[in-house]
Amino acid sequence: MLSGIRRELKPMAALAAPVALAEIGWTTMGLVDTLMVGGLGPVAIGAVGLGSIVFLAIGIFGMGLLLGLDTLVAQAYGAGRLEGCRHWLRQGVYLGIMAAVPLTLVSYGVVATLPLWGLNDDVRAITTPYLEVVSLSLLPLLLYAAFRRYLQAVNQVRPVTFALVTANVVNVLVNWLLIHGHLGFPALGATGAAWATVLSRVYMAAVLGVAILLVHRQHRGLHANVSKRVDFSSIRRLLALGVPAGLQIVLEVGVFAAATALAGRLSAASLAAHQIALNIWAVIYMIPLGLNSAGAVRVGQAVGRRDAAGLTQAGWTALLLGAAFTASSALLFLAAGPALMGIFSSDGDVLAIGPSLLAIAGVCLIFDGTQGIATGILRGLGDTRVPMITNLVGHWAIGLPLGFAACFWWGWGVQGLWLGLTTGLTVVGLTLLGVWARRARDWR
């Protein structure tokens, strides 16, 4: 086993590193928005963070519907059926377009409910227009997700990295133009950051679309007979994998959205500290998330080859790499918490609360990395239902109720919310690790 893991390290790293860099680029957009609205004060930081995570809880479900592409494209690629890869790409694009309209309507429906959330009035006044604008990015976001899943599954990861890195440049530029108003553009405040997000996501989808056209031009003869029609049986197969995967991600992201909404009932400093800690944690988590995608692809390709040894090696390699990284990151959070918080805010109340949240986040990250990678490698096997059920129980039946009690009943404040979330992630991580160990042992 150890020799197999050593052999797997190089191809796993070659796939995971660009994907992780792309994930970092994705999350950096949220960090940049937080940094660039930071001059507007803690209320703006909290409002942008709340609006972003509420939208993400909706958009991530749509992206999750397309996660079946990891399984189906990777398995087709592993079996050498390149025309099958392109077929699944087409059906994934069709599914993304179909999902965009109702999910956009859901996002605007959430905007209408914000007055009922009990938010701080100043926070709600900024969150409402931010969320209204950022909801316009849903269609390009889903097209980007379909394009990206396809490219990763056929080992074409460099265009994904390029798109995310350069999209950050676009995001910074538009933020600079629109938040405070430069070069004659209006000063839109936090809403300007929302417009920057919309334009950046349009750009990402366009770049990956062009990249796919260039890849296909090199292999035109292999795809000549691929139908352009909507294949509803294939759509149903994508949904059979994607709905549980999408719900699983919604359950995970949604619990953080719920925690952010609960933090919005506390002081503006508590909400701002929560949001900064969440953004820092999210950037570090992109490495395990990159291993999630790489593990899904490597396991899926091994399934397509009917390679039981390769499947096992790929899964355990991803998990071991993730464990080493998250343990190191936890030490960083403990040692440099005040310095990290100081990058984002000079507010004394925020700096008093933030380091303790980062200390808790370090422990949270270890188990979140485990569950994230285990979810990916199980997806490579075609199992998306067990992670969904496990997340439902761990986050919503254990983590969030415990966090609510610790925050509001026991008086532990925002730190109590984070302790509850960490408990839920511990349950999910250990459970999915056990599921993978059993499935890998029994797979034939």
Short mmCIF file of C-alpha atoms in Angstrom, two decimals:
data_model
loop_
_atom_site.label_atom_id
_atom_site.label_comp_id
_atom_site.label_asym_id
_atom_site.label_seq_id
_atom_site.Cartn_x
_atom_site.Cartn_y
_atom_site.Cartn_z
CA MET A 1 0.00 0.00 0.00
CA LEU A 2 2.74 2.48 0.98
CA SER A 3 4.62 1.95 -2.27
CA GLY A 4 1.39 2.49 -4.20
CA ILE A 5 0.71 5.71 -2.31
CA ARG A 6 4.23 6.94 -3.13
CA ARG A 7 3.58 6.25 -6.83
CA GLU A 8 0.26 8.07 -6.63
CA LEU A 9 1.72 11.19 -4.98
CA LYS A 10 3.08 12.69 -8.20
CA PRO A 11 -0.05 12.37 -10.40
CA MET A 12 -2.28 13.38 -7.50
CA ALA A 13 -0.18 16.48 -6.80
CA ALA A 14 0.02 17.32 -10.52
CA LEU A 15 -3.78 17.40 -10.67
CA ALA A 16 -4.50 18.78 -7.19
CA ALA A 17 -2.04 21.69 -7.20
CA PRO A 18 -3.56 23.61 -10.15
CA VAL A 19 -7.07 22.80 -8.95
CA ALA A 20 -6.25 23.99 -5.45
CA LEU A 21 -4.72 27.16 -6.89
CA ALA A 22 -7.94 27.69 -8.81
CA GLU A 23 -9.95 27.14 -5.61
CA ILE A 24 -7.76 29.68 -3.84
CA GLY A 25 -8.40 32.10 -6.70
CA TRP A 26 -12.13 31.51 -6.30
CA THR A 27 -12.10 32.24 -2.58
CA THR A 28 -9.65 35.11 -2.91
CA MET A 29 -12.45 37.02 -4.63
CA GLY A 30 -14.40 36.98 -1.39
CA LEU A 31 -11.33 38.04 0.56
CA VAL A 32 -10.63 40.86 -1.87
CA ASP A 33 -14.21 42.09 -1.56
CA THR A 34 -13.90 42.01 2.22
CA LEU A 35 -10.59 43.87 2.14
CA MET A 36 -11.76 46.48 -0.34
CA VAL A 37 -14.97 47.28 1.53
CA GLY A 38 -13.06 47.25 4.83
CA GLY A 39 -12.60 51.00 4.69
CA LEU A 40 -16.38 51.39 4.85
CA GLY A 41 -16.37 49.90 8.38
CA PRO A 42 -17.44 46.72 10.23
CA VAL A 43 -21.06 47.03 9.08
CA ALA A 44 -20.05 46.84 5.42
CA ILE A 45 -17.69 43.92 6.10
CA GLY A 46 -20.45 42.01 7.83
CA ALA A 47 -23.07 42.85 5.20
CA VAL A 48 -20.90 41.78 2.25
CA GLY A 49 -19.98 38.59 4.06
CA LEU A 50 -23.60 37.82 4.86
CA GLY A 51 -24.78 38.56 1.32
CA SER A 52 -21.99 36.45 -0.17
CA ILE A 53 -22.62 33.38 1.93
CA VAL A 54 -26.41 33.56 1.50
CA PHE A 55 -25.97 33.66 -2.27
CA LEU A 56 -23.37 30.92 -2.09
CA ALA A 57 -25.81 28.66 -0.27
CA ILE A 58 -28.07 28.94 -3.35
CA GLY A 59 -25.45 29.05 -6.09
CA ILE A 60 -23.52 26.16 -4.59
CA PHE A 61 -26.58 23.93 -4.95
CA GLY A 62 -26.67 24.68 -8.66
CA MET A 63 -22.95 23.98 -8.90
CA GLY A 64 -23.52 20.80 -6.91
CA LEU A 65 -26.04 19.59 -9.49
CA LEU A 66 -23.10 19.48 -11.90
CA LEU A 67 -20.78 17.48 -9.64
CA GLY A 68 -21.95 14.31 -11.34
CA LEU A 69 -19.70 15.42 -14.20
CA ASP A 70 -16.72 14.52 -12.00
CA THR A 71 -17.91 10.94 -11.83
CA LEU A 72 -19.26 10.43 -15.35
CA VAL A 73 -16.63 12.31 -17.35
CA ALA A 74 -13.75 10.86 -15.31
CA GLN A 75 -15.06 7.31 -15.66
CA ALA A 76 -15.55 7.77 -19.41
CA TYR A 77 -12.05 9.23 -19.70
CA GLY A 78 -10.55 6.35 -17.69
CA ALA A 79 -12.26 3.89 -20.03
CA GLY A 80 -10.91 5.74 -23.10
CA ARG A 81 -14.35 6.90 -24.32
CA LEU A 82 -13.57 10.51 -25.26
CA GLU A 83 -16.83 10.96 -27.16
CA GLY A 84 -18.61 10.07 -23.93
CA CYS A 85 -16.74 12.86 -22.15
CA ARG A 86 -18.05 15.45 -24.59
CA HIS A 87 -21.57 14.04 -24.39
CA TRP A 88 -21.59 14.57 -20.63
CA LEU A 89 -20.24 18.10 -21.08
CA ARG A 90 -23.16 19.02 -23.36
CA GLN A 91 -25.72 17.59 -20.99
CA GLY A 92 -24.06 19.35 -18.06
CA VAL A 93 -24.31 22.70 -19.86
CA TYR A 94 -27.97 22.06 -20.61
CA LEU A 95 -28.61 21.18 -16.97
CA GLY A 96 -26.85 24.36 -15.81
CA ILE A 97 -29.02 26.52 -18.05
CA MET A 98 -32.18 24.74 -16.89
CA ALA A 99 -31.26 25.24 -13.23
CA ALA A 100 -30.24 28.91 -13.50
CA VAL A 101 -33.73 30.43 -13.84
CA PRO A 102 -35.47 28.85 -10.83
CA LEU A 103 -32.42 29.29 -8.61
CA THR A 104 -32.18 32.99 -9.53
CA LEU A 105 -35.82 33.37 -8.55
CA VAL A 106 -35.08 31.64 -5.25
CA SER A 107 -32.25 34.12 -4.61
CA TYR A 108 -34.57 37.09 -5.13
CA GLY A 109 -37.12 35.40 -2.91
CA VAL A 110 -34.53 35.28 -0.13
CA VAL A 111 -33.93 39.02 -0.57
CA ALA A 112 -37.63 39.60 0.12
CA THR A 113 -37.38 37.70 3.41
CA LEU A 114 -34.40 39.62 4.84
CA PRO A 115 -36.60 41.95 6.96
CA LEU A 116 -37.80 38.84 8.82
CA TRP A 117 -34.30 37.68 9.83
CA GLY A 118 -33.89 40.00 12.79
CA LEU A 119 -30.71 41.49 11.37
CA ASN A 120 -29.08 44.67 12.54
CA ASP A 121 -30.83 47.45 10.53
CA ASP A 122 -27.59 48.89 9.18
CA VAL A 123 -26.39 45.45 8.06
CA ARG A 124 -29.69 44.71 6.30
CA ALA A 125 -29.65 48.06 4.46
CA ILE A 126 -26.37 47.10 2.77
CA THR A 127 -27.01 43.36 2.39
CA THR A 128 -30.24 43.84 0.39
CA PRO A 129 -28.85 45.67 -2.68
CA TYR A 130 -25.66 43.58 -2.57
CA LEU A 131 -27.61 40.32 -2.79
CA GLU A 132 -29.94 41.69 -5.49
CA VAL A 133 -26.98 42.43 -7.76
CA VAL A 134 -24.85 39.37 -7.04
CA SER A 135 -27.84 37.13 -7.88
CA LEU A 136 -27.36 38.12 -11.53
CA SER A 137 -24.15 36.06 -11.59
CA LEU A 138 -25.90 32.71 -11.21
CA LEU A 139 -26.07 31.70 -14.90
CA PRO A 140 -22.40 32.42 -15.68
CA LEU A 141 -21.46 30.71 -12.43
CA LEU A 142 -23.24 27.49 -13.46
CA LEU A 143 -21.72 27.57 -16.96
CA TYR A 144 -18.30 28.05 -15.39
CA ALA A 145 -18.96 25.08 -13.08
CA ALA A 146 -19.91 22.77 -15.99
CA PHE A 147 -16.88 23.82 -18.03
CA ARG A 148 -14.55 23.43 -15.09
CA ARG A 149 -15.75 19.96 -14.07
CA TYR A 150 -15.27 18.75 -17.63
CA LEU A 151 -11.76 20.15 -17.98
CA GLN A 152 -10.63 18.73 -14.64
CA ALA A 153 -11.98 15.27 -15.40
CA VAL A 154 -9.98 15.10 -18.68
CA ASN A 155 -6.81 16.36 -16.95
CA GLN A 156 -6.92 19.84 -18.53
CA VAL A 157 -6.51 21.92 -15.38
CA ARG A 158 -4.29 24.79 -16.51
CA PRO A 159 -7.14 26.77 -18.17
CA VAL A 160 -9.06 26.58 -14.89
CA THR A 161 -6.13 28.04 -12.97
CA PHE A 162 -5.61 30.76 -15.57
CA ALA A 163 -9.29 31.73 -15.51
CA LEU A 164 -9.41 32.07 -11.72
CA VAL A 165 -6.13 33.93 -11.36
CA THR A 166 -6.96 36.48 -14.05
CA ALA A 167 -10.57 36.80 -12.84
CA ASN A 168 -9.13 38.11 -9.58
CA VAL A 169 -7.47 40.88 -11.54
CA VAL A 170 -10.81 41.75 -13.10
CA ASN A 171 -12.44 41.67 -9.66
CA VAL A 172 -9.86 43.97 -8.09
CA LEU A 173 -10.08 46.44 -10.97
CA VAL A 174 -13.88 46.66 -10.94
CA ASN A 175 -13.94 46.86 -7.15
CA TRP A 176 -11.51 49.77 -7.30
CA LEU A 177 -13.64 51.53 -9.90
CA LEU A 178 -17.01 51.04 -8.24
CA ILE A 179 -16.66 50.82 -4.44
CA HIS A 180 -15.26 54.31 -3.90
CA GLY A 181 -15.68 55.66 -7.44
CA HIS A 182 -12.62 56.23 -9.62
CA LEU A 183 -12.06 57.44 -13.17
CA GLY A 184 -15.53 58.94 -13.28
CA PHE A 185 -17.40 55.79 -12.19
CA PRO A 186 -20.07 56.11 -9.47
CA ALA A 187 -19.16 55.28 -5.88
CA LEU A 188 -21.52 52.37 -5.19
CA GLY A 189 -20.02 51.15 -1.93
CA ALA A 190 -20.66 47.49 -1.13
CA THR A 191 -22.97 47.21 -4.17
CA GLY A 192 -19.97 48.00 -6.35
CA ALA A 193 -18.31 44.86 -4.98
CA ALA A 194 -21.38 42.89 -6.08
CA TRP A 195 -21.07 44.20 -9.64
CA ALA A 196 -17.39 43.24 -9.62
CA THR A 197 -18.39 39.69 -8.67
CA VAL A 198 -20.94 39.50 -11.52
CA LEU A 199 -18.46 40.66 -14.16
CA SER A 200 -15.74 38.37 -12.84
CA ARG A 201 -17.99 35.31 -13.14
CA VAL A 202 -19.00 36.22 -16.68
CA TYR A 203 -15.30 36.47 -17.51
CA MET A 204 -14.51 33.06 -15.95
CA ALA A 205 -17.22 31.28 -17.92
CA ALA A 206 -16.06 32.91 -21.17
CA VAL A 207 -12.41 31.95 -20.64
CA LEU A 208 -13.22 28.30 -19.94
CA GLY A 209 -15.63 28.14 -22.87
CA VAL A 210 -12.85 29.30 -25.20
CA ALA A 211 -10.43 26.80 -23.60
CA ILE A 212 -12.82 23.91 -24.31
CA LEU A 213 -13.19 24.97 -27.93
CA LEU A 214 -9.41 24.93 -28.30
CA VAL A 215 -9.13 21.48 -26.68
CA HIS A 216 -11.83 20.07 -28.95
CA ARG A 217 -10.22 21.54 -32.03
CA GLN A 218 -7.22 19.29 -31.36
CA HIS A 219 -9.44 16.16 -31.29
CA ARG A 220 -12.21 17.11 -33.72
CA GLY A 221 -12.58 13.68 -35.30
CA LEU A 222 -13.21 11.98 -31.97
CA HIS A 223 -16.35 14.02 -31.33
CA ALA A 224 -17.94 14.21 -34.77
CA ASN A 225 -20.89 11.96 -33.87
CA VAL A 226 -21.77 13.47 -30.49
CA SER A 227 -25.41 14.58 -30.52
CA LYS A 228 -26.25 18.19 -29.69
CA ARG A 229 -29.75 17.35 -28.47
CA VAL A 230 -30.86 17.40 -24.86
CA ASP A 231 -30.76 13.80 -23.63
CA PHE A 232 -33.21 13.65 -20.75
CA SER A 233 -32.07 10.19 -19.67
CA SER A 234 -28.55 11.59 -19.28
CA ILE A 235 -29.93 14.65 -17.46
CA ARG A 236 -31.70 12.31 -15.05
CA ARG A 237 -28.46 10.41 -14.48
CA LEU A 238 -26.63 13.66 -13.76
CA LEU A 239 -29.38 14.64 -11.35
CA ALA A 240 -29.25 11.26 -9.61
CA LEU A 241 -25.65 12.06 -8.70
CA GLY A 242 -25.91 15.83 -8.57
CA VAL A 243 -28.99 16.39 -6.40
CA PRO A 244 -27.53 14.57 -3.36
CA ALA A 245 -24.15 16.21 -4.01
CA GLY A 246 -25.77 19.62 -4.32
CA LEU A 247 -27.81 19.09 -1.17
CA GLN A 248 -24.69 17.96 0.68
CA ILE A 249 -22.89 21.17 -0.24
CA VAL A 250 -25.94 23.27 0.60
CA LEU A 251 -26.14 21.58 3.99
CA GLU A 252 -22.50 22.39 4.67
CA VAL A 253 -22.42 25.90 3.25
CA GLY A 254 -25.91 26.54 4.56
CA VAL A 255 -24.88 25.81 8.12
CA PHE A 256 -22.21 28.50 7.84
CA ALA A 257 -24.78 30.84 6.27
CA ALA A 258 -27.11 30.13 9.19
CA ALA A 259 -24.28 30.75 11.64
CA THR A 260 -23.51 34.04 9.87
CA ALA A 261 -27.16 35.05 10.11
CA LEU A 262 -27.10 34.23 13.82
CA ALA A 263 -23.88 36.23 14.22
CA GLY A 264 -25.77 39.10 12.57
CA ARG A 265 -27.92 39.27 15.71
CA LEU A 266 -24.81 40.05 17.76
CA SER A 267 -22.72 43.19 17.63
CA ALA A 268 -21.28 44.45 14.35
CA ALA A 269 -17.79 43.63 15.70
CA SER A 270 -18.79 40.00 16.39
CA LEU A 271 -20.20 39.65 12.89
CA ALA A 272 -17.12 41.25 11.32
CA ALA A 273 -14.74 39.02 13.33
CA HIS A 274 -16.81 35.97 12.37
CA GLN A 275 -16.70 36.93 8.69
CA ILE A 276 -12.96 37.61 8.65
CA ALA A 277 -12.20 34.32 10.40
CA LEU A 278 -14.52 32.51 7.98
CA ASN A 279 -12.79 34.06 4.97
CA ILE A 280 -9.31 33.14 6.23
CA TRP A 281 -10.45 29.61 7.02
CA ALA A 282 -12.10 29.33 3.60
CA VAL A 283 -8.89 30.25 1.76
CA ILE A 284 -6.91 27.58 3.61
CA TYR A 285 -9.70 25.06 3.01
CA MET A 286 -9.21 25.44 -0.72
CA ILE A 287 -6.27 23.04 -0.58
CA PRO A 288 -8.40 20.18 0.81
CA LEU A 289 -11.11 21.20 -1.66
CA GLY A 290 -8.59 20.89 -4.48
CA LEU A 291 -7.78 17.41 -3.17
CA ASN A 292 -11.53 16.72 -3.12
CA SER A 293 -11.72 17.39 -6.87
CA ALA A 294 -8.43 15.65 -7.68
CA GLY A 295 -9.40 12.64 -5.57
CA ALA A 296 -12.79 12.40 -7.29
CA VAL A 297 -11.13 12.48 -10.72
CA ARG A 298 -8.35 9.99 -9.89
CA VAL A 299 -10.77 7.57 -8.22
CA GLY A 300 -13.28 7.96 -11.07
CA GLN A 301 -10.63 7.29 -13.69
CA ALA A 302 -9.54 4.17 -11.77
CA VAL A 303 -13.17 2.99 -11.74
CA GLY A 304 -13.29 3.46 -15.51
CA ARG A 305 -10.12 1.33 -15.85
CA ARG A 306 -11.48 -1.26 -13.38
CA ASP A 307 -8.32 -0.70 -11.34
CA ALA A 308 -9.07 -1.60 -7.70
CA ALA A 309 -5.50 -0.99 -6.48
CA GLY A 310 -5.30 2.38 -8.21
CA LEU A 311 -8.65 3.38 -6.74
CA THR A 312 -7.53 2.62 -3.18
CA GLN A 313 -4.17 4.33 -3.62
CA ALA A 314 -5.75 7.47 -5.04
CA GLY A 315 -8.21 7.83 -2.17
CA TRP A 316 -5.76 7.29 0.65
CA THR A 317 -3.15 9.53 -0.98
CA ALA A 318 -5.63 12.42 -1.13
CA LEU A 319 -6.61 11.88 2.52
CA LEU A 320 -3.00 11.74 3.76
CA LEU A 321 -2.00 14.87 1.85
CA GLY A 322 -5.02 16.67 3.27
CA ALA A 323 -4.25 15.59 6.85
CA ALA A 324 -0.68 16.85 6.63
CA PHE A 325 -1.77 20.21 5.25
CA THR A 326 -4.65 20.87 7.64
CA ALA A 327 -2.60 19.96 10.72
CA SER A 328 0.09 22.46 9.65
CA SER A 329 -2.56 25.12 9.01
CA ALA A 330 -4.06 24.61 12.46
CA LEU A 331 -0.68 25.41 14.00
CA LEU A 332 -0.51 28.58 11.87
CA PHE A 333 -3.92 29.72 13.10
CA LEU A 334 -2.88 29.20 16.72
CA ALA A 335 0.48 30.97 16.36
CA ALA A 336 -0.47 33.90 14.13
CA GLY A 337 -4.13 34.58 14.87
CA PRO A 338 -3.77 38.24 15.95
CA ALA A 339 -1.52 39.07 12.99
CA LEU A 340 -3.91 37.45 10.51
CA MET A 341 -6.90 39.34 11.90
CA GLY A 342 -4.94 42.58 11.83
CA ILE A 343 -4.60 42.35 8.05
CA PHE A 344 -8.35 42.89 7.68
CA SER A 345 -9.32 45.25 10.46
CA SER A 346 -7.86 47.72 12.95
CA ASP A 347 -11.06 47.86 15.00
CA GLY A 348 -10.21 47.02 18.63
CA ASP A 349 -13.37 45.01 19.28
CA VAL A 350 -12.85 42.94 16.15
CA LEU A 351 -9.22 42.24 17.07
CA ALA A 352 -10.26 41.19 20.58
CA ILE A 353 -12.70 38.57 19.29
CA GLY A 354 -11.01 37.33 16.12
CA PRO A 355 -7.95 35.35 17.35
CA SER A 356 -10.07 33.02 19.49
CA LEU A 357 -12.24 32.27 16.44
CA LEU A 358 -9.15 31.41 14.40
CA ALA A 359 -7.96 29.05 17.14
CA ILE A 360 -11.27 27.18 16.97
CA ALA A 361 -11.15 27.32 13.15
CA GLY A 362 -7.79 25.51 13.18
CA VAL A 363 -9.35 22.48 14.87
CA CYS A 364 -12.41 22.81 12.62
CA LEU A 365 -10.20 22.73 9.54
CA ILE A 366 -8.67 19.33 10.31
CA PHE A 367 -12.01 17.58 10.39
CA ASP A 368 -13.50 19.68 7.60
CA GLY A 369 -10.58 18.75 5.37
CA THR A 370 -11.15 15.07 6.14
CA GLN A 371 -14.86 15.19 5.34
CA GLY A 372 -14.28 17.28 2.21
CA ILE A 373 -11.72 14.90 0.73
CA ALA A 374 -13.72 11.82 1.74
CA THR A 375 -16.75 13.33 0.01
CA GLY A 376 -14.73 13.76 -3.19
CA ILE A 377 -13.31 10.26 -3.33
CA LEU A 378 -16.72 8.76 -2.55
CA ARG A 379 -18.10 10.86 -5.43
CA GLY A 380 -15.49 9.26 -7.69
CA LEU A 381 -17.08 5.93 -6.76
CA GLY A 382 -20.49 7.33 -7.64
CA ASP A 383 -21.71 7.68 -4.03
CA THR A 384 -23.17 11.11 -3.28
CA ARG A 385 -26.04 10.08 -0.99
CA VAL A 386 -24.12 8.97 2.09
CA PRO A 387 -22.20 12.29 2.33
CA MET A 388 -25.52 14.16 2.03
CA ILE A 389 -27.16 12.22 4.87
CA THR A 390 -24.05 12.47 7.03
CA ASN A 391 -23.90 16.24 6.57
CA LEU A 392 -27.58 16.60 7.40
CA VAL A 393 -27.15 14.83 10.72
CA GLY A 394 -23.74 16.20 11.65
CA HIS A 395 -24.32 19.87 10.82
CA TRP A 396 -28.02 20.41 11.34
CA ALA A 397 -28.93 17.92 14.06
CA ILE A 398 -25.71 18.31 16.08
CA GLY A 399 -23.46 21.24 15.11
CA LEU A 400 -25.85 24.16 14.62
CA PRO A 401 -28.19 23.42 17.58
CA LEU A 402 -25.16 23.05 19.83
CA GLY A 403 -23.69 26.31 18.49
CA PHE A 404 -26.97 28.15 19.01
CA ALA A 405 -27.20 26.93 22.60
CA ALA A 406 -23.60 27.86 23.34
CA CYS A 407 -23.98 31.31 21.78
CA PHE A 408 -27.35 32.47 23.09
CA TRP A 409 -28.30 30.21 26.02
CA TRP A 410 -24.90 29.70 27.63
CA GLY A 411 -23.62 33.19 26.79
CA TRP A 412 -20.45 32.16 24.94
CA GLY A 413 -21.11 34.56 22.06
CA VAL A 414 -19.82 34.00 18.55
CA GLN A 415 -17.14 31.63 19.89
CA GLY A 416 -19.95 29.31 20.95
CA LEU A 417 -21.27 29.23 17.40
CA TRP A 418 -17.87 28.11 16.15
CA LEU A 419 -17.50 25.43 18.81
CA GLY A 420 -20.83 23.97 17.74
CA LEU A 421 -19.84 23.97 14.07
CA THR A 422 -16.55 22.25 14.93
CA THR A 423 -18.39 19.50 16.79
CA GLY A 424 -20.63 18.86 13.79
CA LEU A 425 -17.67 18.74 11.39
CA THR A 426 -15.88 16.27 13.65
CA VAL A 427 -18.83 13.89 13.49
CA VAL A 428 -19.10 14.23 9.69
CA GLY A 429 -15.37 13.83 9.07
CA LEU A 430 -14.92 10.70 11.15
CA THR A 431 -18.07 9.09 9.75
CA LEU A 432 -17.14 9.62 6.09
CA LEU A 433 -13.59 8.44 6.73
CA GLY A 434 -15.02 5.16 8.01
CA VAL A 435 -17.38 4.87 5.02
CA TRP A 436 -14.50 5.34 2.56
CA ALA A 437 -12.33 2.75 4.34
CA ARG A 438 -15.12 0.17 4.06
CA ARG A 439 -16.01 0.98 0.42
CA ALA A 440 -12.38 0.92 -0.71
CA ARG A 441 -11.86 -2.45 0.96
CA ASP A 442 -14.97 -3.99 -0.57
CA TRP A 443 -14.79 -2.49 -4.12
CA ARG A 444 -14.31 -4.93 -6.99
#
